[in-house]
Every structure is written in structure tokens, then in C-alpha cells.
Tab-separated table of C-alpha atoms in Angstrom:
chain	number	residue	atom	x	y	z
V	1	UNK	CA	52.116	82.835	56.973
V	2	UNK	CA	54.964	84.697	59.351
V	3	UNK	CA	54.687	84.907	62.763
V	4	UNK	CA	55.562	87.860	64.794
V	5	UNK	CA	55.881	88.600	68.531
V	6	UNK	CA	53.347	91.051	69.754
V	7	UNK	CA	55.224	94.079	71.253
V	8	UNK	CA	55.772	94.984	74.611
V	9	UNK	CA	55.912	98.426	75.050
V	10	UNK	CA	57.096	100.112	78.098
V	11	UNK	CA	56.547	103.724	79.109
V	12	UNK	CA	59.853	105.499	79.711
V	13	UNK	CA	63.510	104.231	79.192
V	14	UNK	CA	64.537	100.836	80.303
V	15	UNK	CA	67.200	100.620	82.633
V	16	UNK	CA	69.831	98.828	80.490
V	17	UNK	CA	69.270	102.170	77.532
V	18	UNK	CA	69.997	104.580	80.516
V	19	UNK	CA	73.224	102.847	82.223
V	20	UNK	CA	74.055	102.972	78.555
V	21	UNK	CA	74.009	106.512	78.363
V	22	UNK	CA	75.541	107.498	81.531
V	23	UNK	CA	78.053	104.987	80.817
V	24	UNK	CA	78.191	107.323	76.903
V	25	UNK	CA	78.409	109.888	79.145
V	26	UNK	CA	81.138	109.471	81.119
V	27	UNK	CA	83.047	108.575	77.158
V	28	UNK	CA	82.063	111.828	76.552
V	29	UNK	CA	83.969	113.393	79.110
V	30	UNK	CA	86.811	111.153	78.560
V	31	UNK	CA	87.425	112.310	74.881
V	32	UNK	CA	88.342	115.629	76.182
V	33	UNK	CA	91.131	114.615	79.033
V	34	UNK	CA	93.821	114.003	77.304
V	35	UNK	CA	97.024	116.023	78.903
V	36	UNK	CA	99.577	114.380	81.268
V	37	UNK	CA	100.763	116.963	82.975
V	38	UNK	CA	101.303	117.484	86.726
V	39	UNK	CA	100.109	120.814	88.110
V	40	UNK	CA	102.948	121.287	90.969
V	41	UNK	CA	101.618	122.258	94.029
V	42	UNK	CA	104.786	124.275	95.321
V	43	UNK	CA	107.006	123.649	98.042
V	44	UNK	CA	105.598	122.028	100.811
V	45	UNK	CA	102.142	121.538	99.321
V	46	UNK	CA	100.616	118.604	97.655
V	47	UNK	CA	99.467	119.188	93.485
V	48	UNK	CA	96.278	119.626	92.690
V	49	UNK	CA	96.556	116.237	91.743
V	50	UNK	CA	97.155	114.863	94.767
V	51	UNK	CA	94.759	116.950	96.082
V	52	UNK	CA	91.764	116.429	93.375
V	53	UNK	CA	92.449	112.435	94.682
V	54	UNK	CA	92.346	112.856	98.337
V	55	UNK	CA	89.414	115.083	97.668
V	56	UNK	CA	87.929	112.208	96.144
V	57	UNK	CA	88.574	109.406	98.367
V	58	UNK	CA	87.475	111.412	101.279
V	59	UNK	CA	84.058	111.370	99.439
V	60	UNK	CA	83.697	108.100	98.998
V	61	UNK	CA	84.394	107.446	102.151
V	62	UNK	CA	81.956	109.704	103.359
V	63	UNK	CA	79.673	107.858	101.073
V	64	UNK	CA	79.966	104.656	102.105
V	65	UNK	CA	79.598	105.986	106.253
V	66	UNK	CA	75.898	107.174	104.748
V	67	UNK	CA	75.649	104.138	103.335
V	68	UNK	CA	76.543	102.065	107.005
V	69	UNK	CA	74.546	104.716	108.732
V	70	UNK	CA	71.234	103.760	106.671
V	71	UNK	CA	71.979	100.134	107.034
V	72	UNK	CA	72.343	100.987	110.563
V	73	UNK	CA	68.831	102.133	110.721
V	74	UNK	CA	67.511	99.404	107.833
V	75	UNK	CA	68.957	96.655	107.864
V	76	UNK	CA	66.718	94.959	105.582
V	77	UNK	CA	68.076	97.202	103.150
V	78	UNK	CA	70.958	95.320	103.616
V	79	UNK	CA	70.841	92.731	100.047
V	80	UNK	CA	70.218	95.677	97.843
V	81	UNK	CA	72.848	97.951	99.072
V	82	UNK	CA	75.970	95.787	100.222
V	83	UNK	CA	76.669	95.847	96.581
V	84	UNK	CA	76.831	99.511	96.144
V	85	UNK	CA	78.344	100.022	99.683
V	86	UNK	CA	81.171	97.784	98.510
V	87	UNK	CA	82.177	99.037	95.182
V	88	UNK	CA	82.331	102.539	97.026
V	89	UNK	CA	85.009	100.766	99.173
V	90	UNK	CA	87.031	100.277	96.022
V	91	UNK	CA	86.521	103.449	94.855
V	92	UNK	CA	87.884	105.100	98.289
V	93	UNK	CA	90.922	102.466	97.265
V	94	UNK	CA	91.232	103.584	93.629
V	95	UNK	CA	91.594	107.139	95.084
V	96	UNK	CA	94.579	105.879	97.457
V	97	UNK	CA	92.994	105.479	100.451
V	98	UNK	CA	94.155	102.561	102.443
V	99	UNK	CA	91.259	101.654	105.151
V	100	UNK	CA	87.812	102.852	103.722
V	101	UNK	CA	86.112	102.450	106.871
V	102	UNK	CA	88.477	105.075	108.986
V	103	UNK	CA	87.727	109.081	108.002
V	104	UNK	CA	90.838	109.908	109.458
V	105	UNK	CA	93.836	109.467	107.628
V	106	UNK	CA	97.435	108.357	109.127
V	107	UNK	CA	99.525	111.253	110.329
V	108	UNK	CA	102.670	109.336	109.755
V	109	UNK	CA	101.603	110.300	105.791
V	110	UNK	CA	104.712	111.917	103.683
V	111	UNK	CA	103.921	115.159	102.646
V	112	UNK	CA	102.829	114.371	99.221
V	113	UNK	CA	100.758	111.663	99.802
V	114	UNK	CA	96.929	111.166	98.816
V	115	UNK	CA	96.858	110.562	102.507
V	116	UNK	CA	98.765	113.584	103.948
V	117	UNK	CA	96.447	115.864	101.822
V	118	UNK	CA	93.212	114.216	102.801
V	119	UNK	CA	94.781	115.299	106.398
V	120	UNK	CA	95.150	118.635	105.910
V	121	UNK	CA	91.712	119.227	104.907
V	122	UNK	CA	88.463	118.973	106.721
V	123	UNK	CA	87.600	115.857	107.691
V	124	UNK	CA	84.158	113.865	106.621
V	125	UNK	CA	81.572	114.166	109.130
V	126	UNK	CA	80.198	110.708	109.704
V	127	UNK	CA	76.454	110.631	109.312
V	128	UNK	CA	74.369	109.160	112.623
V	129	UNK	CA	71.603	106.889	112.126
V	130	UNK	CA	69.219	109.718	114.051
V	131	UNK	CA	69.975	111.465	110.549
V	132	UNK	CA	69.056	108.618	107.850
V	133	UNK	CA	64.640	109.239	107.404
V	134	UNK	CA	62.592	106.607	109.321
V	135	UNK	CA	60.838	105.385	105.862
V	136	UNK	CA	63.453	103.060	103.736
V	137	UNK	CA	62.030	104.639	100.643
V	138	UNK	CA	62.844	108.278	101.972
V	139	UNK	CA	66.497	106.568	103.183
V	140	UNK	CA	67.416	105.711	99.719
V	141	UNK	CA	66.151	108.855	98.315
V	142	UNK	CA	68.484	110.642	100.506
V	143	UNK	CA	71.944	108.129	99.969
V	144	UNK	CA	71.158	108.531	95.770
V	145	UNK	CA	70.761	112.487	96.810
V	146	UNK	CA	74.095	112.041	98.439
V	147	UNK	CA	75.485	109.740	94.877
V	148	UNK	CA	74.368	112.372	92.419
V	149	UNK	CA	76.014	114.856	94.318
V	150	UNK	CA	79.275	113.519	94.768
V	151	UNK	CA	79.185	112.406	90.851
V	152	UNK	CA	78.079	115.591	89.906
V	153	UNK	CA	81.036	117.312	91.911
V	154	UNK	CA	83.445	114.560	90.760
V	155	UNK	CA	82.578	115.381	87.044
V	156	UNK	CA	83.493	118.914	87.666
V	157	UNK	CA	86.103	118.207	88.964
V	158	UNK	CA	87.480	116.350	86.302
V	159	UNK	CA	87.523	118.410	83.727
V	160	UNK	CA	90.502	120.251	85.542
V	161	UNK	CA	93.038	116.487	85.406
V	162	UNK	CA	95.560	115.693	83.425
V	163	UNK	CA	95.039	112.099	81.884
V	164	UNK	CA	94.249	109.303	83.823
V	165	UNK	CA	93.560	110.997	86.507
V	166	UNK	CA	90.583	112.460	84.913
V	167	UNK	CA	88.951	109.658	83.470
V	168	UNK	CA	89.653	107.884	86.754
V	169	UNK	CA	87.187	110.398	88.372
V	170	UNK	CA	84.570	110.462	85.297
V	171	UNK	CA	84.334	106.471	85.612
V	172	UNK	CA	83.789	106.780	89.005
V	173	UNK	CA	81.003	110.003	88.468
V	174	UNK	CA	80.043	107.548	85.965
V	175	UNK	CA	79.871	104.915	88.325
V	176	UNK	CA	77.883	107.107	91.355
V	177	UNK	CA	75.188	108.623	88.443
V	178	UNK	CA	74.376	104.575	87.879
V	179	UNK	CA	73.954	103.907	92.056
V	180	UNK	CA	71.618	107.157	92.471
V	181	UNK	CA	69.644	105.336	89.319
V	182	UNK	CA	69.465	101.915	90.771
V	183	UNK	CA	68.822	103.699	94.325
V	184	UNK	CA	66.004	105.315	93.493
V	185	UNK	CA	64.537	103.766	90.490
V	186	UNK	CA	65.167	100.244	91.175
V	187	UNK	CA	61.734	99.105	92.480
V	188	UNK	CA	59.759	100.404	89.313
């Protein structure tokens, strides 16, 4: 007589099946950067490049000010997202950006530096806690909102790198696709 395990069937995907395939995802995209090339910028301007980085790090440092700002207003919320808030730090790093917590870059910068082109673009608008929703549920809602749009921007994006560059911001797409997923699906 055999003995088998009575199934346990769950309705929808499991979690570690769909970090799977955003992680297959993000491989996806990677197959098809392959170049190393450096678009010049001209004289006196930074290559898209350095731009595409600054670009980038300014993001995720805009990211993790929406994350302070809801951990401002919840700080209960504080176990499940010091995590995520802290690998956005390193992402803001990855992208060349020396001090995370600071939107405004040093003016000091040489010209074609990540930080030099992160100043001579608009600079992140820090979210207030007046703007993060009163219910924590709504609050994470609106930082994954704020995930999936940077990753979805980032992927974009992307496809217009040479190299490393490119799958440097698909990992990191990659990377913000899995935070909106644990941000608003990690209760169920």
C-alpha cells in the first residue's frame, strides 16, 4: 500500500512562482542588451549614459523619501518596510549617488559626473507625510503605485543602454516589480 500526501491547492500563483517570473523577466530583457558603446553627450554635456544613471538614482531616491514619508505617518509599518527602504538605498548607490538621504546633489560635481547631471535636472520633490493616505493599507498601495512606476519607467529606459548599464537598470526594474508585489500582496 503507498502513501501519498493529500494536495494542497491554492487559488492563484504562489509568491515564490511569481518572483520567479519577474526575476525571468528581467533575463528576458537582459538577452537583448548586449552593446558597449557610449552614446557621447557632446561638449559640455553629460552622455546619455550618465544621464540614464543620474536619472535613475534620482528615482530611487525619491523612492525611498516616499518610503520615510509613510513611515513618518506609520510607523508600525516600520518591520515590513525597513527592508525595502534599505535596498532602495543601495540602489540610489549602484546608480552613483553618494548620500541617499540628500535630493540635492553636490555642486562641486565635475561636469560628467552621475552627480553633476542629476544637478542639472529637476530635482525630486520630497513627499510630506500630509500626502501618504491615513489607512496603512491605502499607504502601501500608494508606495507599490510609486515601485511599479519607477520599474516600469526604468525598464524603458533600458532598452536604450549599452551593456551593463542596461541590465544594471532591468535588475533593479526587476528588483522594484518584486517590492510593489510584496507591498501590496504580502498580507494574502
Amino acid at each position: 500500500m503507498s502513501f501519498t500526501m493529500p494536495s494542497r491547492s491554492r487559488s492563484g500563483p504562489r509568491r515564490r512562482s511569481l518572483l520567479a517570473g519577474i526575476a525571468g523577466a528581467g533575463a528576458v530583457l537582459l538577452t537583448g542588451c548586449s552593446g558597449d558603446e557610449s552614446p557621447d553627450g557632446g561638449p559640455g554635456r553629460p552622455s546619455a549614459v550618465v544621464r540614464a544613471r543620474a536619472r535613475a538614482a534620482r528615482d530611487s531616491v525619491a523612492l525611498a523619501e516616499r518610503y520615510d514619508a509613510v513611515l513618518a505617518s506609520h510607523p508600525g509599518l516600520a518591520d515590513r518596510l525597513a527592508p525595502l527602504r534599505a535596498e532602495v538605498e543601495r540602489h540610489a548607490e549602484a546608480f552613483g549617488h553618494e548620500e541617499p538621504k540628500r535630493a540635492e546633489p553636490e555642486k562641486s560635481a565635475s561636469p560628467g559626473s552621475v552627480e553633476a547631471a542629476a544637478a542639472s535636472s529637476s530635482p525630486s520633490s520630497a513627499p510630506s507625510a500630509a500626502s501618504v493616505p491615513a489607512d496603512p493599507k491605502k499607504a502601501l498601495s500608494w508606495l507599490a503605485a510609486a515601485e511599479r512606476e519607477t520599474a516600469d519607467r526604468r525598464v524603458t529606459q533600458s532598452l536604450d543602454l549599452p551593456g551593463e548599464d542596461a541590465r544594471l537598470l532591468a535588475s533593479v526594474a526587476a528588483a522594484g516589480a518584486a517590492h510593489a508585489y510584496v507591498l501590496t500582496e504580502g498580507d494574502k
